[in-house]
XYZ file of N, CA and C in Angstrom:
549
model
N 2.052 20.427 -30.391
C 4.224 21.221 -29.988
C 3.761 21.349 -28.461
N 4.627 20.515 -27.781
C 5.150 20.835 -26.847
C 6.087 21.571 -26.580
N 6.094 22.285 -26.489
C 6.838 22.994 -25.395
C 7.607 23.564 -23.915
N 8.378 22.719 -23.381
C 9.301 22.977 -22.138
C 8.540 24.241 -21.533
N 7.677 24.005 -20.868
C 7.553 25.460 -19.403
C 8.880 25.974 -19.341
N 9.284 27.335 -19.764
C 10.379 29.026 -18.915
C 9.460 30.233 -18.520
N 10.411 30.036 -17.579
C 9.715 30.887 -16.832
C 10.850 32.242 -16.376
N 11.132 33.266 -17.099
C 11.840 33.860 -16.804
C 12.106 34.153 -14.395
N 11.122 33.729 -14.272
C 11.245 34.038 -12.289
C 12.041 32.009 -11.901
N 13.148 32.654 -11.615
C 13.794 30.941 -11.345
C 13.778 30.021 -10.334
N 12.936 31.416 -8.422
C 12.809 30.664 -7.880
C 11.066 29.704 -7.651
N 10.974 29.715 -8.794
C 9.802 28.908 -9.127
C 10.643 27.074 -8.818
N 11.299 27.353 -9.686
C 12.365 26.120 -9.232
C 12.330 25.332 -7.688
N 12.250 26.363 -6.600
C 11.989 26.403 -5.282
C 11.372 26.365 -4.952
N 9.635 25.954 -5.499
C 8.570 25.920 -4.451
C 8.273 23.221 -4.020
N 8.883 23.216 -5.343
C 9.620 21.958 -4.734
C 10.057 21.476 -3.318
N 10.999 22.709 -2.837
C 11.936 21.598 -1.601
C 10.818 21.771 -0.455
N 9.820 21.583 -0.831
C 8.761 20.693 0.407
C 9.146 19.593 0.417
N 9.347 19.094 -0.811
C 8.807 17.469 -1.782
C 10.351 16.555 -1.018
N 11.493 17.955 -1.303
C 12.408 16.822 -0.910
C 13.193 17.094 0.371
N 12.461 18.065 1.040
C 11.712 17.668 3.420
C 11.907 16.647 3.526
N 9.771 16.193 2.660
C 9.197 14.726 2.745
C 9.660 13.940 1.853
N 10.147 13.768 1.156
C 10.211 13.024 0.507
C 9.583 11.584 -0.079
N 8.510 12.812 -0.663
C 7.091 11.956 -0.784
C 6.125 13.191 -2.179
N 6.688 11.981 -3.450
C 5.926 12.600 -3.849
C 4.392 12.735 -3.217
N 3.881 14.701 -4.278
C 2.714 14.786 -3.397
C 1.692 14.491 -5.025
N 0.669 14.083 -4.326
C -0.712 12.976 -4.974
C -1.575 14.084 -4.917
N -1.553 15.226 -3.872
C -1.930 16.453 -4.153
C -1.891 17.737 -3.775
N -1.961 18.975 -4.804
C -0.642 19.901 -4.289
C -2.220 21.797 -4.399
N -2.262 22.348 -3.571
C -3.028 22.925 -3.090
C -2.402 24.471 -3.320
N -1.872 25.269 -4.387
C -1.160 26.583 -4.459
C -1.912 27.953 -4.341
N -1.598 29.102 -3.432
C -2.117 29.805 -3.164
C -1.566 30.976 -3.916
N -2.605 31.171 -4.627
C -1.303 32.317 -5.456
C -1.373 32.190 -6.598
N -1.259 32.228 -7.941
C -1.382 31.370 -8.929
C -0.500 32.341 -10.036
N 0.367 34.058 -10.113
C 0.914 34.485 -11.052
C 0.616 34.433 -12.803
N 1.823 34.244 -13.010
C 1.095 33.487 -14.190
C 1.474 31.786 -14.720
N 1.187 31.997 -13.602
C 0.904 30.710 -13.923
C 2.317 29.543 -14.279
N 2.999 29.811 -14.158
C 5.187 28.693 -14.984
C 5.220 28.062 -13.837
N 4.974 28.523 -12.446
C 5.000 27.669 -11.183
C 3.976 26.635 -10.788
N 3.141 26.712 -12.033
C 2.410 25.790 -11.096
C 2.832 24.901 -12.389
N 2.311 25.248 -13.796
C 2.901 24.369 -14.814
C 4.165 23.294 -14.481
N 5.489 23.977 -14.154
C 6.412 22.717 -13.957
C 6.370 22.415 -12.889
N 5.451 22.489 -11.840
C 4.873 21.207 -11.422
C 4.972 20.597 -11.687
N 3.552 20.404 -12.926
C 2.367 19.602 -13.268
C 3.166 18.355 -13.952
N 4.099 19.153 -14.463
C 5.027 18.025 -16.075
C 6.253 17.894 -14.969
N 6.624 18.142 -13.665
C 8.004 17.771 -13.340
C 7.828 16.379 -11.847
N 6.619 17.316 -11.830
C 5.721 15.480 -11.344
C 4.399 14.819 -11.574
N 4.691 13.978 -12.585
C 3.400 13.990 -13.530
C 1.939 12.960 -12.562
N 2.976 12.442 -11.116
C 2.388 11.532 -10.536
C 1.435 12.573 -9.979
N 1.588 13.455 -9.582
C 0.329 14.486 -8.698
C -0.948 14.029 -10.169
N -1.754 14.328 -8.685
C -3.528 13.554 -9.337
C -4.054 15.087 -10.056
N -3.993 15.734 -8.502
C -4.828 17.249 -8.825
C -3.482 18.213 -8.209
N -3.847 19.598 -9.191
C -3.300 21.277 -8.197
C -4.303 21.185 -8.399
N -4.777 22.146 -7.431
C -5.644 23.417 -6.609
C -5.134 24.540 -6.513
N -5.668 25.412 -7.686
C -4.184 27.099 -7.734
C -5.384 27.639 -7.838
N -5.173 29.148 -5.937
C -6.497 29.934 -5.904
C -5.425 31.157 -6.429
N -5.821 31.967 -6.778
C -5.710 32.968 -7.213
C -6.874 34.147 -6.244
N -7.109 35.280 -5.823
C -8.845 35.630 -5.253
C -8.562 36.731 -6.564
N -8.295 37.183 -7.721
C -8.409 37.786 -8.426
C -8.503 37.080 -9.622
N -9.470 36.922 -10.493
C -10.287 36.344 -12.476
C -8.607 36.296 -13.150
N -9.056 37.903 -13.820
C -8.554 39.252 -13.793
C -6.657 37.996 -14.117
N -5.949 37.477 -12.943
C -4.667 37.102 -12.730
C -5.051 35.635 -13.617
N -6.035 35.172 -13.356
C -6.131 33.760 -14.307
C -6.316 34.272 -15.674
N -6.954 34.731 -16.162
C -7.357 35.372 -17.516
C -5.898 35.849 -18.450
N -4.926 37.160 -17.857
C -4.463 36.533 -18.321
C -2.989 35.523 -18.949
N -2.762 35.097 -17.180
C -2.109 34.683 -17.159
C -2.123 32.839 -18.562
N -3.640 32.947 -18.711
C -4.618 31.664 -20.268
C -4.140 33.155 -21.344
N -3.863 33.880 -21.365
C -3.734 34.655 -22.540
C -2.469 35.258 -22.949
N -1.076 34.993 -22.472
C 0.218 35.225 -22.559
C 0.785 34.723 -21.853
N 0.534 33.248 -21.408
C 1.348 32.954 -21.238
C 1.130 31.281 -21.209
N 0.123 30.989 -21.768
C -0.391 29.626 -21.985
C -1.115 28.898 -21.016
N -1.338 29.340 -20.445
C -1.662 28.590 -18.431
C -3.175 28.578 -18.967
N -3.244 27.691 -17.767
C -5.422 26.127 -18.576
C -5.798 27.176 -18.134
N -6.707 28.114 -18.092
C -7.622 28.944 -18.081
C -8.521 29.347 -19.426
N -9.388 29.173 -19.438
C -10.365 28.679 -17.524
C -9.720 27.164 -18.160
N -10.442 26.730 -17.087
C -9.528 24.712 -16.797
C -10.445 24.204 -18.436
N -9.264 23.349 -18.794
C -8.567 22.504 -18.877
C -9.073 21.181 -19.354
N -10.276 19.738 -19.739
C -10.911 19.019 -20.186
C -9.455 17.709 -19.786
N -9.410 16.796 -19.089
C -8.957 16.476 -17.666
C -7.065 16.472 -17.675
N -6.822 17.745 -17.656
C -5.951 18.561 -16.572
C -5.957 18.649 -15.815
N -4.596 18.060 -14.963
C -4.701 18.216 -13.234
C -4.488 19.273 -12.596
N -5.073 20.803 -13.353
C -5.133 22.405 -13.156
C -6.146 22.310 -12.722
N -6.507 22.538 -11.806
C -7.946 23.138 -11.368
C -7.431 24.862 -10.991
N -8.865 25.633 -11.099
C -8.813 27.291 -10.833
C -9.644 27.360 -10.299
N -9.519 27.910 -8.714
C -10.032 28.426 -7.695
C -10.258 30.334 -7.251
N -11.631 30.394 -8.239
C -11.251 32.145 -8.020
C -11.670 32.192 -6.063
N -11.426 32.839 -5.210
C -11.169 32.623 -3.848
C -10.673 32.999 -3.587
N -10.609 34.002 -2.332
C -9.121 34.182 -0.960
C -8.682 32.157 -0.573
N -7.351 32.476 -0.584
C -6.517 31.394 -0.230
C -7.317 30.727 1.431
N -7.498 31.258 2.750
C -7.472 30.843 3.620
C -8.404 30.224 3.510
N -10.312 31.468 2.728
C -11.316 30.901 2.669
C -11.265 28.985 1.432
N -9.949 29.143 0.924
C -10.269 27.700 0.322
C -9.842 27.031 1.555
N -9.396 26.767 2.262
C -8.559 26.078 2.583
C -9.723 25.831 3.869
N -9.845 26.325 4.177
C -10.685 25.790 5.528
C -12.191 25.321 4.873
N -12.416 25.387 3.262
C -13.325 24.141 3.321
C -13.052 23.487 2.336
N -11.270 22.891 2.778
C -10.707 21.362 2.483
C -10.830 20.716 3.611
N -10.576 19.404 2.832
C -11.299 18.642 4.010
C -9.669 17.988 4.334
N -9.105 18.128 6.065
C -8.664 17.725 7.074
C -7.016 16.799 6.546
N -5.877 17.240 6.409
C -4.664 16.232 5.606
C -5.461 16.275 3.784
N -6.110 16.629 3.652
C -5.782 16.150 2.341
C -5.085 16.671 0.956
N -4.597 18.048 1.513
C -3.168 18.072 0.590
C -1.813 17.803 1.003
N -0.715 17.204 -0.112
C 1.319 16.791 0.895
C 1.312 17.877 0.301
N 1.162 18.761 -0.244
C 1.580 20.443 -0.337
C 0.951 21.136 -0.573
N 1.113 22.622 0.264
C 0.303 23.686 0.113
C 1.884 24.936 -0.121
N 1.545 25.433 -1.090
C 2.933 26.195 -1.905
C 1.850 27.864 -1.608
N 2.449 27.814 -1.041
C 1.590 29.913 -0.583
C 2.862 31.137 -1.836
N 2.441 31.606 -2.215
C 3.317 32.852 -3.210
C 2.606 33.636 -3.794
N 1.575 34.173 -1.739
C 0.529 35.633 -2.139
C 1.195 37.184 -1.915
N 0.747 37.397 -3.129
C 1.722 38.569 -2.542
C 0.246 39.824 -3.528
N -0.042 40.443 -2.536
C -0.701 42.463 -3.552
C -0.599 42.895 -4.250
N -1.160 44.325 -4.681
C -0.771 44.817 -6.114
C 0.829 45.273 -5.465
N 0.234 46.076 -4.230
C 1.764 46.298 -3.419
C 3.150 45.134 -3.546
N 2.905 44.235 -3.747
C 4.481 43.107 -3.386
C 3.832 42.997 -1.607
N 3.325 43.126 -0.896
C 2.716 42.986 0.165
C 2.605 41.865 0.889
N 2.408 40.506 1.277
C 1.607 38.953 2.439
C 0.528 39.839 2.980
N -0.904 39.073 2.590
C -1.483 39.712 2.552
C -1.770 39.032 4.390
N -2.231 40.070 5.042
C -1.097 39.254 7.062
C -1.817 38.133 7.056
N -3.775 38.311 6.567
C -4.467 37.302 7.523
C -4.017 35.553 6.955
N -2.839 35.694 6.385
C -2.208 34.130 5.516
C -0.775 34.698 6.289
N -0.530 34.926 7.723
C 1.707 34.958 8.115
C 0.943 34.587 9.765
N -0.571 34.377 10.207
C -1.468 34.240 11.760
C -0.769 32.694 12.034
N -0.795 32.539 12.895
C -0.455 31.461 13.378
C -1.277 30.799 13.539
N -3.283 31.269 13.578
C -4.526 31.152 13.107
C -4.372 30.618 11.982
N -3.364 31.423 10.587
C -3.698 30.331 9.133
C -2.992 28.814 9.710
N -1.907 29.293 9.740
C -0.738 27.912 9.260
C -1.683 26.976 10.554
N -2.211 27.167 11.341
C -2.799 25.850 12.191
C -3.693 25.200 11.031
N -4.553 26.684 10.149
C -5.475 26.047 9.435
C -4.826 25.080 8.818
N -4.362 25.609 7.952
C -3.469 25.222 7.071
C -2.496 23.542 7.155
N -1.900 23.909 8.328
C -0.897 22.566 8.946
C -2.272 21.372 8.968
N -3.556 22.060 9.567
C -4.270 20.527 9.487
C -4.718 20.529 8.007
N -4.811 21.411 6.974
C -5.046 20.699 6.405
C -4.155 19.715 4.736
N -3.285 19.532 5.951
C -2.451 19.113 4.725
C -1.417 17.863 5.352
N -1.821 16.628 5.304
C -0.949 15.559 5.201
C 0.169 14.424 5.935
N 0.019 13.603 6.431
C 0.921 12.733 7.999
C 2.371 13.143 7.213
N 2.443 13.195 6.273
C 3.854 13.714 6.211
C 3.895 14.692 4.593
N 2.769 15.496 4.652
C 2.936 16.756 4.342
C 3.722 18.070 4.033
N 4.329 19.189 3.025
C 4.803 20.731 3.651
C 4.106 21.504 3.524
N 3.724 22.006 3.708
C 3.761 23.961 4.086
C 4.864 24.709 3.014
N 5.323 25.378 2.307
C 6.311 26.001 1.602
C 5.653 27.483 1.190
N 6.397 28.401 1.254
C 5.538 30.305 1.350
C 7.318 30.297 0.447
N 6.425 31.360 -0.248
C 7.804 32.428 -1.287
C 6.779 33.375 -0.356
N 8.330 34.145 0.562
C 8.521 35.444 0.809
C 9.904 36.221 0.410
N 9.439 37.829 -0.253
C 10.762 37.673 -0.525
C 11.249 39.000 1.199
N 12.270 38.864 1.501
C 13.555 39.935 1.879
C 14.496 39.188 2.215
N 14.959 40.207 3.364
C 16.489 39.908 3.241
C 16.645 39.222 5.431
N 16.642 38.076 5.869
C 16.611 38.356 7.011
C 18.155 39.026 8.040
N 19.394 39.209 7.327
C 19.781 39.610 7.907
C 20.457 41.122 8.088
N 18.982 42.013 7.095
C 19.095 42.731 8.122
C 19.085 43.683 8.956
N 19.637 43.712 9.680
C 18.301 45.143 10.286
C 17.533 45.252 10.650
N 16.393 45.703 9.460
C 15.386 46.344 9.596
C 14.961 45.595 9.395
N 14.988 44.441 8.997
C 14.370 43.014 8.207
C 13.089 42.734 9.755
N 11.716 42.625 9.237
C 11.386 42.799 10.875
C 9.954 41.727 10.154
N 9.248 41.598 9.240
C 8.450 40.933 8.644
C 8.917 38.832 8.513
N 10.403 38.398 7.737
C 10.307 37.492 8.264
C 10.931 37.258 8.768
N 12.032 37.199 9.772
C 11.777 36.958 11.324
C 11.006 36.556 11.618
N 9.777 37.401 11.926
C 8.342 37.462 12.643
C 7.092 36.235 11.865
N 7.112 35.646 10.553
C 6.781 34.503 10.404
C 7.520 33.683 10.367
N 8.732 33.361 10.798
C 9.818 32.554 10.941
C 9.372 32.144 12.175
N 9.282 32.965 13.329
C 8.750 32.234 14.882
C 7.238 31.946 14.696
N 6.377 32.833 14.346
C 5.446 32.331 13.941
C 4.885 30.521 13.551
N 5.650 30.558 12.135
C 5.953 29.198 11.340
C 6.232 28.101 12.620
N 7.277 28.201 13.427
C 7.998 27.557 14.505
C 7.404 27.229 15.868
N 5.926 28.196 16.096
C 5.536 28.066 16.873
C 3.821 26.999 16.463
N 3.809 26.353 15.240
C 3.082 25.673 14.681
C 3.620 24.378 13.984
N 4.544 24.526 13.339
C 5.349 23.190 13.128
C 6.768 23.300 13.806
N 6.632 22.258 13.285
C 8.026 21.244 14.287
C 9.306 20.909 13.990
N 9.753 21.578 12.346
C 10.653 21.570 11.872
C 10.168 22.806 10.663
N 11.160 23.862 10.576
C 10.817 25.007 9.960
C 12.674 24.587 8.985
N 12.386 25.110 7.518
C 13.472 25.423 6.395
C 13.779 26.817 6.104
N 14.681 27.031 5.958
C 14.243 28.345 4.973
C 15.836 27.875 3.493
N 14.667 27.710 3.384
C 16.614 27.995 1.575
C 16.004 29.281 0.719
N 16.411 29.742 0.126
C 18.140 29.408 0.117
C 18.894 29.836 1.222
N 20.020 29.054 1.922
C 20.858 28.906 2.623
C 21.131 30.777 2.863
N 21.479 31.174 2.054
C 22.381 32.543 1.702
C 21.467 33.987 1.589
N 21.252 34.144 3.347
C 20.298 34.927 3.060
C 20.883 36.354 2.693
N 21.924 36.788 2.487
C 23.039 38.121 2.483
C 22.093 39.558 1.750
N 20.885 39.071 1.010
C 20.191 39.658 -0.088
C 18.987 40.237 0.310
N 18.283 40.908 -0.404
C 16.746 41.139 0.003
C 16.491 39.614 -1.355
N 16.011 38.904 -1.168
C 15.753 37.759 -2.274
C 14.500 36.926 -2.070
N 14.043 36.022 -3.137
C 13.597 35.256 -3.050
C 13.441 34.926 -1.526
N 13.058 33.967 -1.034
C 13.116 33.284 0.447
C 12.003 32.160 0.542
N 12.156 30.494 0.065
C 11.452 29.900 0.812
C 11.269 28.946 1.803
N 10.426 28.809 2.595
C 10.320 28.293 3.966
C 9.141 27.455 4.167
């Protein structure tokens, strides 16, 4: 029985926004942070041309729960494009070949809802940039309200990205409230 992938997390539909910018269907994707796995499965279904999606999460339990409750392919299913890796995202990218990925997606949060600091530094963005193919993109999911005078994290990440990447786009454009923001 084939069931369409469903998720209550609508923001995962924005993961491919980098594809819209590049105009290129990704051959290889790295997904840092797995969550319930719905976003990864949507990418696999929506882009059947994709040869491999490397999904990275530092916590094996996240994969196990996604497999148990959300029919996520963990452990890896033979012949599938989704390959799971239990390790830190920065460590994983360090071991990847330069230009290996057409799309890198970051959806990484601690159990307290914070983004690990070592994944939003200029050094990390330079590392990620080196691992992206010439026409590839980096997409980052953050939560915040860029229009709030108290918001410091989101503008700081955007400023850091602008030091490394020529073009930085923000989706959605209406940032009047606290919500998921794709950069």
